[in-house]
Short mmCIF file of C-alpha atoms and ligand atoms in Angstrom, two decimals:
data_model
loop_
_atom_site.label_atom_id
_atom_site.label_comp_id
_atom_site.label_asym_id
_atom_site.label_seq_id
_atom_site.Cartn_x
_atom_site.Cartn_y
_atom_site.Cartn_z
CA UNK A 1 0.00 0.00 0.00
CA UNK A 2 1.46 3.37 -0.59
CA UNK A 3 1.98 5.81 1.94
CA UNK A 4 -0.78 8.27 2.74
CA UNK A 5 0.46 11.39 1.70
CA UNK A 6 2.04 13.73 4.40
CA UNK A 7 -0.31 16.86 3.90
CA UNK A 8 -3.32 14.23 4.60
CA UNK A 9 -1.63 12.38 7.12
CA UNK A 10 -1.29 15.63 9.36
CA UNK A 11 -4.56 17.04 8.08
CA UNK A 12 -5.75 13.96 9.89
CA UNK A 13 -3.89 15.23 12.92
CA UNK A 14 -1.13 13.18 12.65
CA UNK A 15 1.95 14.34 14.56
CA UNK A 16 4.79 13.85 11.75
CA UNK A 17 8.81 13.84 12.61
CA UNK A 18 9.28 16.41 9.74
CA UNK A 19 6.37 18.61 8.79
CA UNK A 20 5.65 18.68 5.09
CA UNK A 21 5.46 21.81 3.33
CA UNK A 22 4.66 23.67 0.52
CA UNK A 23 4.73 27.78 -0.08
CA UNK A 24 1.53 30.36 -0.36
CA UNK A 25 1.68 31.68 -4.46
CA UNK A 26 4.64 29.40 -4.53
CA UNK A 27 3.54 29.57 -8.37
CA UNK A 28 4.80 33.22 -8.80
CA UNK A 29 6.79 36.25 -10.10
CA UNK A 30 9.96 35.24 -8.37
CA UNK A 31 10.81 32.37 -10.30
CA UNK A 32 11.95 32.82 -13.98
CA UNK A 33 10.20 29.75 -15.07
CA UNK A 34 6.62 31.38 -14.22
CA UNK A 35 7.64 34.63 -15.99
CA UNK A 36 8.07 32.90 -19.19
CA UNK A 37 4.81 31.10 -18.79
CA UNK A 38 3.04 34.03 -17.87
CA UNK A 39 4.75 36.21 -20.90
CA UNK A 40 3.22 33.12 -23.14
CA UNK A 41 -0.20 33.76 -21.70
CA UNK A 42 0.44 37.20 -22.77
CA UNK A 43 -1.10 38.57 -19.22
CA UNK A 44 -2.06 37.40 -15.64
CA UNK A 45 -6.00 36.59 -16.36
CA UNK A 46 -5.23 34.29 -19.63
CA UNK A 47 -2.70 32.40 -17.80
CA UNK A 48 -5.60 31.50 -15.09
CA UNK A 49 -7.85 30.58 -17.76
CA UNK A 50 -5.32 28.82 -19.74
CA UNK A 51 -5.62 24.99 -18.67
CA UNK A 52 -2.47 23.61 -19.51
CA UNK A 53 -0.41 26.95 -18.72
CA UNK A 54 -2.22 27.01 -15.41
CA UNK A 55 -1.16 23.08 -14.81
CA UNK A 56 2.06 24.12 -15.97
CA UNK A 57 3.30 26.85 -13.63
CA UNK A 58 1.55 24.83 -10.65
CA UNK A 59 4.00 21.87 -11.54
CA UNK A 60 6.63 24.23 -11.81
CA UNK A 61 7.79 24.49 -7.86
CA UNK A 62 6.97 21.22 -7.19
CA UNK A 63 9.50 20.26 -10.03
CA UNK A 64 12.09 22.98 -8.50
CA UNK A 65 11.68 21.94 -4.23
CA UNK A 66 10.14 18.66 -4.33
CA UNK A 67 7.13 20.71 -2.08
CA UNK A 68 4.41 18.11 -0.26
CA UNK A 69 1.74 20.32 -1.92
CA UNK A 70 0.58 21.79 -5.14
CA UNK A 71 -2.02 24.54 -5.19
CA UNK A 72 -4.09 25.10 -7.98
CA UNK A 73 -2.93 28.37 -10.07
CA UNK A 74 -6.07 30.60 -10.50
CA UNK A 75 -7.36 33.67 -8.68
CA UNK A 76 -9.86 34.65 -5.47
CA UNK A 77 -11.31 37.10 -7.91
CA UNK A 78 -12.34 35.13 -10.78
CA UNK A 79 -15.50 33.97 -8.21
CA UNK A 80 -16.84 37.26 -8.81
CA UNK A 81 -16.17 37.57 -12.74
CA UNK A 82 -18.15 34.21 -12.74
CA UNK A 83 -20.74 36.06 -11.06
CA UNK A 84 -20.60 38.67 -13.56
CA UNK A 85 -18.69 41.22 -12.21
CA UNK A 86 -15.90 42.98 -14.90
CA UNK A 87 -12.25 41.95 -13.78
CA UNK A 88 -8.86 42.92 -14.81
CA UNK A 89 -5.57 43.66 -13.77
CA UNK A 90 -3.67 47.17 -14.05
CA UNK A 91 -0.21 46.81 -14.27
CA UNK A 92 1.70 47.40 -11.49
CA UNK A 93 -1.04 47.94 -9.48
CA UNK A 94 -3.49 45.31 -8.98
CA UNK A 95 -7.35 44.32 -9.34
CA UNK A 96 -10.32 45.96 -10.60
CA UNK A 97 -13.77 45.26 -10.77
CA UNK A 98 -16.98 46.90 -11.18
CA UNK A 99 -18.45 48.19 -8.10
CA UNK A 100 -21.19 47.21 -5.94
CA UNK A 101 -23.10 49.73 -3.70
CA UNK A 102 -27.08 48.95 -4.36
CA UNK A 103 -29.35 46.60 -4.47
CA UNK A 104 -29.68 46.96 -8.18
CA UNK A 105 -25.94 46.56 -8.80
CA UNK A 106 -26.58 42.86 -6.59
CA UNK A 107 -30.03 42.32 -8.58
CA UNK A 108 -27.48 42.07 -11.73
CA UNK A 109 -25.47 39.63 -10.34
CA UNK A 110 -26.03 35.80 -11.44
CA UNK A 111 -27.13 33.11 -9.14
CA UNK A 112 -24.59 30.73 -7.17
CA UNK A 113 -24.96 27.86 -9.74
CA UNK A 114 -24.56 29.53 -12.95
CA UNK A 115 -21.16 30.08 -12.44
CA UNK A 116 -19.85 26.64 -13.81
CA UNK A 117 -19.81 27.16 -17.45
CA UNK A 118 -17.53 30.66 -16.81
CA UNK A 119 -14.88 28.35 -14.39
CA UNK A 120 -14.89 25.46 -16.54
CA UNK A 121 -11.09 26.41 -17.60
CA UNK A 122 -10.59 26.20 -13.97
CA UNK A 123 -11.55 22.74 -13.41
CA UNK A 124 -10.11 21.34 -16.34
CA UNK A 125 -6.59 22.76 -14.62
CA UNK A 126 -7.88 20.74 -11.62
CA UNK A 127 -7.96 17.64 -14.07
CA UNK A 128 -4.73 17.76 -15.62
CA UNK A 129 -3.06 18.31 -11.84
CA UNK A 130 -4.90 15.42 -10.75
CA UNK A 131 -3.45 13.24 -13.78
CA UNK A 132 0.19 14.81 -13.39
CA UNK A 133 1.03 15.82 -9.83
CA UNK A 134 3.44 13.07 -8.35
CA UNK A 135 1.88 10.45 -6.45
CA UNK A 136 3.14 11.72 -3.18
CA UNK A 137 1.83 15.45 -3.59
CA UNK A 138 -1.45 16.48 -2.68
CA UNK A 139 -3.52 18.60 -4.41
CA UNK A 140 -5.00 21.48 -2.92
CA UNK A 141 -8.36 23.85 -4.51
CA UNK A 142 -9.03 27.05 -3.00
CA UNK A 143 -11.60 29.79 -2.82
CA UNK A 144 -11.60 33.55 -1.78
CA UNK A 145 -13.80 33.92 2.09
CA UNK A 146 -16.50 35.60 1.22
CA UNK A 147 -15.75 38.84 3.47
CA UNK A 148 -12.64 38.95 1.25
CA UNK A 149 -14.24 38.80 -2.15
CA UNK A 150 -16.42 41.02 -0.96
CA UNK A 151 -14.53 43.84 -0.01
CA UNK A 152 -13.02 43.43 -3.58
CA UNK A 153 -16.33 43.69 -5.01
CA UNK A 154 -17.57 46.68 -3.30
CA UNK A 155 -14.55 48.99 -3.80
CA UNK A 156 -13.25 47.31 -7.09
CA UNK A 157 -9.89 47.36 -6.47
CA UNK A 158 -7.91 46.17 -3.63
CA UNK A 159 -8.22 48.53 -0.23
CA UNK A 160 -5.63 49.52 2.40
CA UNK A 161 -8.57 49.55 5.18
CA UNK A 162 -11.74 47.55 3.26
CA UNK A 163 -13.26 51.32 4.03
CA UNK A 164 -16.22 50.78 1.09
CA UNK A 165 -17.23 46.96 2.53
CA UNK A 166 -16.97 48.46 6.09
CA UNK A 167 -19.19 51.46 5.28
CA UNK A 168 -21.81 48.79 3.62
CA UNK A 169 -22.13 47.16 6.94
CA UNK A 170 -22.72 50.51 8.51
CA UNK A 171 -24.57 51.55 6.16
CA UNK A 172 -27.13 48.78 5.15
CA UNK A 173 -26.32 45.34 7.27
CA UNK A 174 -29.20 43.46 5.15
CA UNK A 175 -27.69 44.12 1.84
CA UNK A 176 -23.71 43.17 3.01
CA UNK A 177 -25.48 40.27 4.16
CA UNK A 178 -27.18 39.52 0.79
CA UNK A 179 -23.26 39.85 -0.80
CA UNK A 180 -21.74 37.55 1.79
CA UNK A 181 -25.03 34.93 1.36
CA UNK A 182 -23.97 34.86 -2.50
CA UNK A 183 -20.71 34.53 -2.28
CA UNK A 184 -21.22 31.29 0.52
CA UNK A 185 -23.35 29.68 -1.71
CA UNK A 186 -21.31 30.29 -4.49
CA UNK A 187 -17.99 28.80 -2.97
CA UNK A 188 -19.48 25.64 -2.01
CA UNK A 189 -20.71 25.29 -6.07
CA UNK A 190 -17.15 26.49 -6.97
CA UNK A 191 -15.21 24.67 -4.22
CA UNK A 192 -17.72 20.94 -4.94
CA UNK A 193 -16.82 21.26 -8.58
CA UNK A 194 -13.01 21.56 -7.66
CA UNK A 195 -13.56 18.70 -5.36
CA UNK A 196 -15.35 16.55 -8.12
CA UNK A 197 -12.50 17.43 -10.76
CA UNK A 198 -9.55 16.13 -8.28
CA UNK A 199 -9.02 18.64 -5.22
CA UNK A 200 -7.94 16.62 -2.43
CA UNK A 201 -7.84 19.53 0.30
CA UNK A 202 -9.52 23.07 -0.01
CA UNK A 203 -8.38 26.34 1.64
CA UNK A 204 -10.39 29.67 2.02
CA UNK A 205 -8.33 32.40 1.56
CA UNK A 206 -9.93 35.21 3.64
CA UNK A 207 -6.86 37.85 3.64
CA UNK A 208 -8.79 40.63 5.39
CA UNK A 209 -10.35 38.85 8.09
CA UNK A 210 -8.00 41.21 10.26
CA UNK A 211 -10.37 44.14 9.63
CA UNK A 212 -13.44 42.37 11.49
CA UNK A 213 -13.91 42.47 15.11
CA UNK A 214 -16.76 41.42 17.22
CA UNK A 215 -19.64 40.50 15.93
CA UNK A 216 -18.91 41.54 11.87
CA UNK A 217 -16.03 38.52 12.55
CA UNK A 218 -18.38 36.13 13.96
CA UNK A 219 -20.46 36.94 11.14
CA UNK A 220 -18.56 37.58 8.66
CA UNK A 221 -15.39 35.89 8.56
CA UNK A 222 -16.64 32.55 11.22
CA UNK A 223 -20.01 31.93 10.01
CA UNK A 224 -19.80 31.74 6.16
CA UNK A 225 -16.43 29.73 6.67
CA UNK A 226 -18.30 27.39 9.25
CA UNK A 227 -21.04 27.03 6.57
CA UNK A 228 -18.89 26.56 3.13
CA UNK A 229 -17.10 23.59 5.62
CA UNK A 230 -20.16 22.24 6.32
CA UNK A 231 -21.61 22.11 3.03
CA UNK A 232 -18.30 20.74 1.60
CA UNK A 233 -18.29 17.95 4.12
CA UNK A 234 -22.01 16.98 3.90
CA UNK A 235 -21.33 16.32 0.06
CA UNK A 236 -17.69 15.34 -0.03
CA UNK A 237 -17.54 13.13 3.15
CA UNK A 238 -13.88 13.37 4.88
CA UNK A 239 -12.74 16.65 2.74
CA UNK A 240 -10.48 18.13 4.46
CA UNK A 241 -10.61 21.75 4.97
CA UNK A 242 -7.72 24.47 5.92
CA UNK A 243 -9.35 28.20 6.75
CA UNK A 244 -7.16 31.12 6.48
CA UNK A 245 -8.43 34.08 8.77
CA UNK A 246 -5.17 36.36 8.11
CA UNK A 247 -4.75 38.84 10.64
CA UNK A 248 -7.15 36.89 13.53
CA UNK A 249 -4.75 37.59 15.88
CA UNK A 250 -5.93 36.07 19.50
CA UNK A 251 -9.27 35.17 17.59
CA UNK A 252 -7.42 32.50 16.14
CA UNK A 253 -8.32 30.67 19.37
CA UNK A 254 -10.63 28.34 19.18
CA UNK A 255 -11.81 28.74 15.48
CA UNK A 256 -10.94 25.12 14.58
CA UNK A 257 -14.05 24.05 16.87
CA UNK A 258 -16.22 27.38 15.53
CA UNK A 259 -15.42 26.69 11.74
CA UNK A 260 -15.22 23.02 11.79
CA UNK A 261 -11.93 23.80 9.73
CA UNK A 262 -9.43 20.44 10.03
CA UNK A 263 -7.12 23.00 9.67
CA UNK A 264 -6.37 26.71 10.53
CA UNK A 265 -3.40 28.22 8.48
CA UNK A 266 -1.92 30.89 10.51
CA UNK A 267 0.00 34.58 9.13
CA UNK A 268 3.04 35.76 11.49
CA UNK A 269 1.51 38.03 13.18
CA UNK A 270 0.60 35.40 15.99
CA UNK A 271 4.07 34.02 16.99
CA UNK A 272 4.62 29.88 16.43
CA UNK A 273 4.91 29.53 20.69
CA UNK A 274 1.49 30.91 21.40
CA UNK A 275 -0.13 29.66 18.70
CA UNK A 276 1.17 26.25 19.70
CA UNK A 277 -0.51 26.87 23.01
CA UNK A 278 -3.68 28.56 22.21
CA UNK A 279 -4.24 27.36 18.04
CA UNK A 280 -2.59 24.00 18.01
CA UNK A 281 -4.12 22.66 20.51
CA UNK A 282 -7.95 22.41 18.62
CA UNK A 283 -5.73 20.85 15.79
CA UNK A 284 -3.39 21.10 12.58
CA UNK A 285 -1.91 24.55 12.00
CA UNK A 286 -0.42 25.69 9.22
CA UNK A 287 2.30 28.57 9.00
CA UNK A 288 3.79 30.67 9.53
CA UNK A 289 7.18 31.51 8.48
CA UNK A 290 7.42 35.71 7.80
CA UNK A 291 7.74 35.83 3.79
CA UNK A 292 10.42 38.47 4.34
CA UNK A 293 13.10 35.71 4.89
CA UNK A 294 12.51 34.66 1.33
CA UNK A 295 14.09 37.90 0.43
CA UNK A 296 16.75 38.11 3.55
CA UNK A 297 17.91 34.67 3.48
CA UNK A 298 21.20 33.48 5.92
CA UNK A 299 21.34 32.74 9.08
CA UNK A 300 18.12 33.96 10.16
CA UNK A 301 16.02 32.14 8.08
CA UNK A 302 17.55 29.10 9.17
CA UNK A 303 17.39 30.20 12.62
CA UNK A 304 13.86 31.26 12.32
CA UNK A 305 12.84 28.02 10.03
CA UNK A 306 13.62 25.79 12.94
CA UNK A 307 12.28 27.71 15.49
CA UNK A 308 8.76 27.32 13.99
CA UNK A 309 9.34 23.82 13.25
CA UNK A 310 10.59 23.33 16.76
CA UNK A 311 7.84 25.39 18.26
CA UNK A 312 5.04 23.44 16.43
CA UNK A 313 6.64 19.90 16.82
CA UNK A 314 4.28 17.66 19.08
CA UNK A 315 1.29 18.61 16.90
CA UNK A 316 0.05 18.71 13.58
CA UNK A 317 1.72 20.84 11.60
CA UNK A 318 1.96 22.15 7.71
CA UNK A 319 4.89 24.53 7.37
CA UNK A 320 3.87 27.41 5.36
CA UNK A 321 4.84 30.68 5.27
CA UNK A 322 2.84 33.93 7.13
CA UNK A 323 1.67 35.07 3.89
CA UNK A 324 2.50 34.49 -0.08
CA UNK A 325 6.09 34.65 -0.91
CA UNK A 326 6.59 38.04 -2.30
CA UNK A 327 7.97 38.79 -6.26
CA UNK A 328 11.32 40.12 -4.99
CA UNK A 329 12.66 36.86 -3.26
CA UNK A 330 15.75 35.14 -3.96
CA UNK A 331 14.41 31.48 -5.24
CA UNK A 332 17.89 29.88 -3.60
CA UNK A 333 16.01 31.06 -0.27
CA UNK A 334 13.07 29.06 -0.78
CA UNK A 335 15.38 26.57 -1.29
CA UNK A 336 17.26 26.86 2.10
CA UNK A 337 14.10 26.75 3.68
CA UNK A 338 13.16 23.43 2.45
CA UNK A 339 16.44 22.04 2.88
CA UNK A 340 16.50 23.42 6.80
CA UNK A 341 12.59 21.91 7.13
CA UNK A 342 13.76 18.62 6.05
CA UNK A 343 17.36 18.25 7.14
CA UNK A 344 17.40 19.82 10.53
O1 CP3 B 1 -1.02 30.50 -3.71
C1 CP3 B 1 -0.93 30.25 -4.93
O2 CP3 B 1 0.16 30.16 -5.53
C2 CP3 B 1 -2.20 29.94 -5.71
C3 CP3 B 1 -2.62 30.94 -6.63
C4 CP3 B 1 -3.15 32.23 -6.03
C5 CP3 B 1 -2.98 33.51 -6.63
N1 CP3 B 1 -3.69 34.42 -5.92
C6 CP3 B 1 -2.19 33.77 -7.83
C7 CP3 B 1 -1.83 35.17 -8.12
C8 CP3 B 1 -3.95 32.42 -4.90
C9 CP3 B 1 -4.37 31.41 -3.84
C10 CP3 B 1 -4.28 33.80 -4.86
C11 CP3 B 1 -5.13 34.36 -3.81
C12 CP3 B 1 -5.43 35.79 -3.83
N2 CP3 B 1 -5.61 36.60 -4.90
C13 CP3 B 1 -5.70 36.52 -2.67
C14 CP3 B 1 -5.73 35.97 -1.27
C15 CP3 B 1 -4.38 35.66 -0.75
C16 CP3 B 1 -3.49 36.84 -0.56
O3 CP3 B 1 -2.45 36.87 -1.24
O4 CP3 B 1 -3.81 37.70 0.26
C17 CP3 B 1 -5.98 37.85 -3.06
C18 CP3 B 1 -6.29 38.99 -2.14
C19 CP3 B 1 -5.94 37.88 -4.48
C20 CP3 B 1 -6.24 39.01 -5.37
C21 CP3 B 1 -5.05 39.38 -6.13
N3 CP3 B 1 -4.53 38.63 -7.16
C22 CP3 B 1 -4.26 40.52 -5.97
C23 CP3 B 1 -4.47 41.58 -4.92
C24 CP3 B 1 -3.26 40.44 -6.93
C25 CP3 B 1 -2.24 41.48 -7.27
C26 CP3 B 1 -1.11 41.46 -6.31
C27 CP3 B 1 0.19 41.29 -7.05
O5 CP3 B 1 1.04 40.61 -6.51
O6 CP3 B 1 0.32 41.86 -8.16
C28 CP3 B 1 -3.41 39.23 -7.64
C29 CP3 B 1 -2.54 38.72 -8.72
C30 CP3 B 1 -1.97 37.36 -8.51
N4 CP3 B 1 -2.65 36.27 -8.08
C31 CP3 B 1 -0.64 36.98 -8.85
C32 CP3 B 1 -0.55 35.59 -8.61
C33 CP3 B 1 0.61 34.69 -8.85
C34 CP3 B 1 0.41 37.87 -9.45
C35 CP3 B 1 0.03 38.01 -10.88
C36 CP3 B 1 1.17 38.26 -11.83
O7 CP3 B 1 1.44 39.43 -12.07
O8 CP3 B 1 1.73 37.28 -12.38
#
C-alpha cells in the first residue's frame, strides 16, 4: 500500500517527525520559469484561464523543491467575474472590478450555480493536476472567504482599510449580508466542482479577516467559513478543509471548533509559541514563516525556520509561510528553507 500522503496524514492530525510543506503563491513572479509562462499567456488573467499553462506553472515548484503540496494556479477574484462582475488587472497595481453599492448593482449579479460554465477552464486545470502531480503530492483547490471577495467587489480594487465593505455594513447590514449569502453559496458550487474534478484539500483564503472584530467577525469571517465547511463535508464526506483568517490575531483561538476547519493556516503576526498553546491545541496549524526571509535569506532564516518547526513539533503541523512569498525573493532562499525543514 502506498503511503498516505504527508499533507493528509497531518490534516488527519497526525503528529509527523518532519512537517511537510509547501509555499503560499509558490507559483509566482519570483521564479523565472513562471515569468516565461506568464509572458506566453500574454497577461495574468489568460494564464488562469489557460488549462495547460495554469497546470504548468503549478507543476513548476513542485519540479524545482520537491514541495508536499501543489495549489491550484487561478485567482480569489475570478469567483466574482463568474458572477458577472468585470475583472482585470492594471499593471503594477493590482485588481479591478466593477463596483457594488445597491441593491440593483446585486439584482445584476447571477445566481450561485450559474457560475460553472464561466470556471470550466478552472476545473479542467484541476484535471490535468490530478493526472500529473506526483503520487506523493497532494492537491489542494481554493476559494476567496467571502468577506474577502467582498470587499473586492464593493470597492473594485484592492483597499488599504476595506473602508467601502466596512461602510456597507454601517450603512445597510441586510444588503452586506445579501453579498456575503452569495458569495457562501457560491464557494461551495465552486469549491464541490473543484472537489469533483480532483481537489484533495480546499483552503479559504480570507486575507482581510484582520479588519473584522466582534460580531462583523463572527459573522462575517466565522459563520460563512463554518457554513462553506459544512456544506463541503455533507457532500464530499472526509474533505479536508484548511481556513485562512489572516490577521485573527488572538481570535485565532478556538476557530478550529467554531469553523469546523481540520485546519487553521496561521500569518506571522501570531508568533509559532502561542499559537502552539492557544491554536494547536484544537488541531493542525499551518504557517507561519514571515515571507520576508525569502528575500533576507542566511542565518536567520535558518534560525527562524527551525524555530517554527521546533515550536510546532508535538502537533500537527503544515509549514507554510505567514503570507505568499513576495515577487522580490531570492528562489535559492526558498530553497534553504526546504532544505532546513527537512534536514534539521
Ligand atoms: O497561492 C498560490 O500560488 C495559488 C494561486 C493564487 C494567486 N492568488 C495567484 C496570483 C492564490 C491562492 C491567490 C489568492 C489571492 N488573490 C488573494 C488571497 C491571498 C493573498 O495573497 O492575500 C488575493 C487577495 C488575491 C487578489 C489578487 N490577485 C491581488 C491583490 C493580486 C495582485 C497582487 C500582485 O502581486 O500583483 C493578484 C494577482 C496574482 N494572483 C498573482 C498571482 C501569482 C500575481 C500576478 C502576476 O502578475 O503574475
Amino acid at each position: 500500500m502506498t503511503p498516505k500522503k504527508t499533507i493528509l496524514r497531518a490534516l488527519a492530525g497526525e503528529v509527523l517527525p518532519t512537517p511537510p510543506v509547501w509555499m503560499m503563491r509558490q507559483a509566482g513572479r519570483y521564479l523565472p520559469e513562471y515569468r516565461a509562462t506568464r509572458a506566453q499567456a500574454g497577461d495574468f488573467l489568460s494564464l488562469c484561464y489557460n488549462p495547460e499553462l495554469a497546470a504548468e506553472v503549478t507543476f513548476q515548484p513542485i519540479r524545482r523543491y520537491g514541495f508536499d503540496a501543489a495549489i491550484l494556479f487561478a485567482d480569489i477574484l475570478l469567483l466574482p467575474q463568474a458572477l458577472g462582475a468585470d475583472l482585470w488587472f492594471e499593471t503594477g497595481e493590482g485588481p479591478r472590478l466593477s463596483t457594488i453599492s445597491t441593491a440593483a448593482d446585486m439584482a445584476r449579479l447571477k445566481p450561485a450555480d450559474a457560475i460553472h460554465d464561466h470556471l470550466a477552464p478552472v476545473y479542467e486545470t484541476v484535471r490535468i493536476l490530478a493526472k500529473g502531480l506526483p503520487a506523493e503530492t497532494t492537491l489542494i483547490g481554493f476559494a476567496g472567504a467571502p468577506w474577502t471577495v467582498a470587499t473586492y467587489m464593493i470597492a473594485g480594487r484592492g483597499t488599504p482599510d476595506q473602508g467601502p465593505a466596512h461602510a456597507m455594513i454601517q450603512g445597510n447590514r441586510a444588503l452586506f449580508q445579501q453579498v456575503i449569502d452569495l458569495l457562501t453559496a457560491s464557494t461551495i458550487e465552486y469549491l464541490s466542482a473543484q472537489i469533483d474534478a480532483g481537489a484533495e484539500v480546499v483552503k479559504l483564503f480570507d486575507s482581510w479577516a484582520g479588519s473584522l472584530k466582534g460580531q462583523d467577525f463572527h459573522d462575517f469571517a466565522v459563520e460563512p467559513a463554518r457554513a462553506i465547511t459544512a456544506a463541503l463535508k455533507a457532500r464530499h464526506p472526509g474533505i479536508p478543509v484548511i481556513a485562512f483568517p489572516r490577521g485573527a490575531g488572538t481570535a485565532y483561538e478556538g476557530l478550529h471548533a467554531a469553523i469546523g476547519a481540520d485546519c487553521i493556516a496561521l500569518d506571522d503576526g501570531v508568533t509559532a509559541e502561542w499559537a502552539a498553546a492557544h491554536v494547536q491545541t484544537g488541531g493542525c496549524v499551518q504557517g507561519n514563516l514571515a515571507s520576508s526571509h525569502m528575500v533576507s535569506g542566511g542565518q536567520d532564516l535558518i534560525d527562524e525556520t527551525r524555530r517554527v518547526v521546533r515550536a510546532f513539533s508535538k502537533g500537527p503541523h503544515i509549514f507554510n509561510l505567514g503570507h505568499g512569498i513576495t515577487p522580490d525573493a531570492d528562489p535559492e532562499n526558498v530553497a534553504l528553507m526546504v532544505e532546513t525543514i527537512r534536514n534539521g
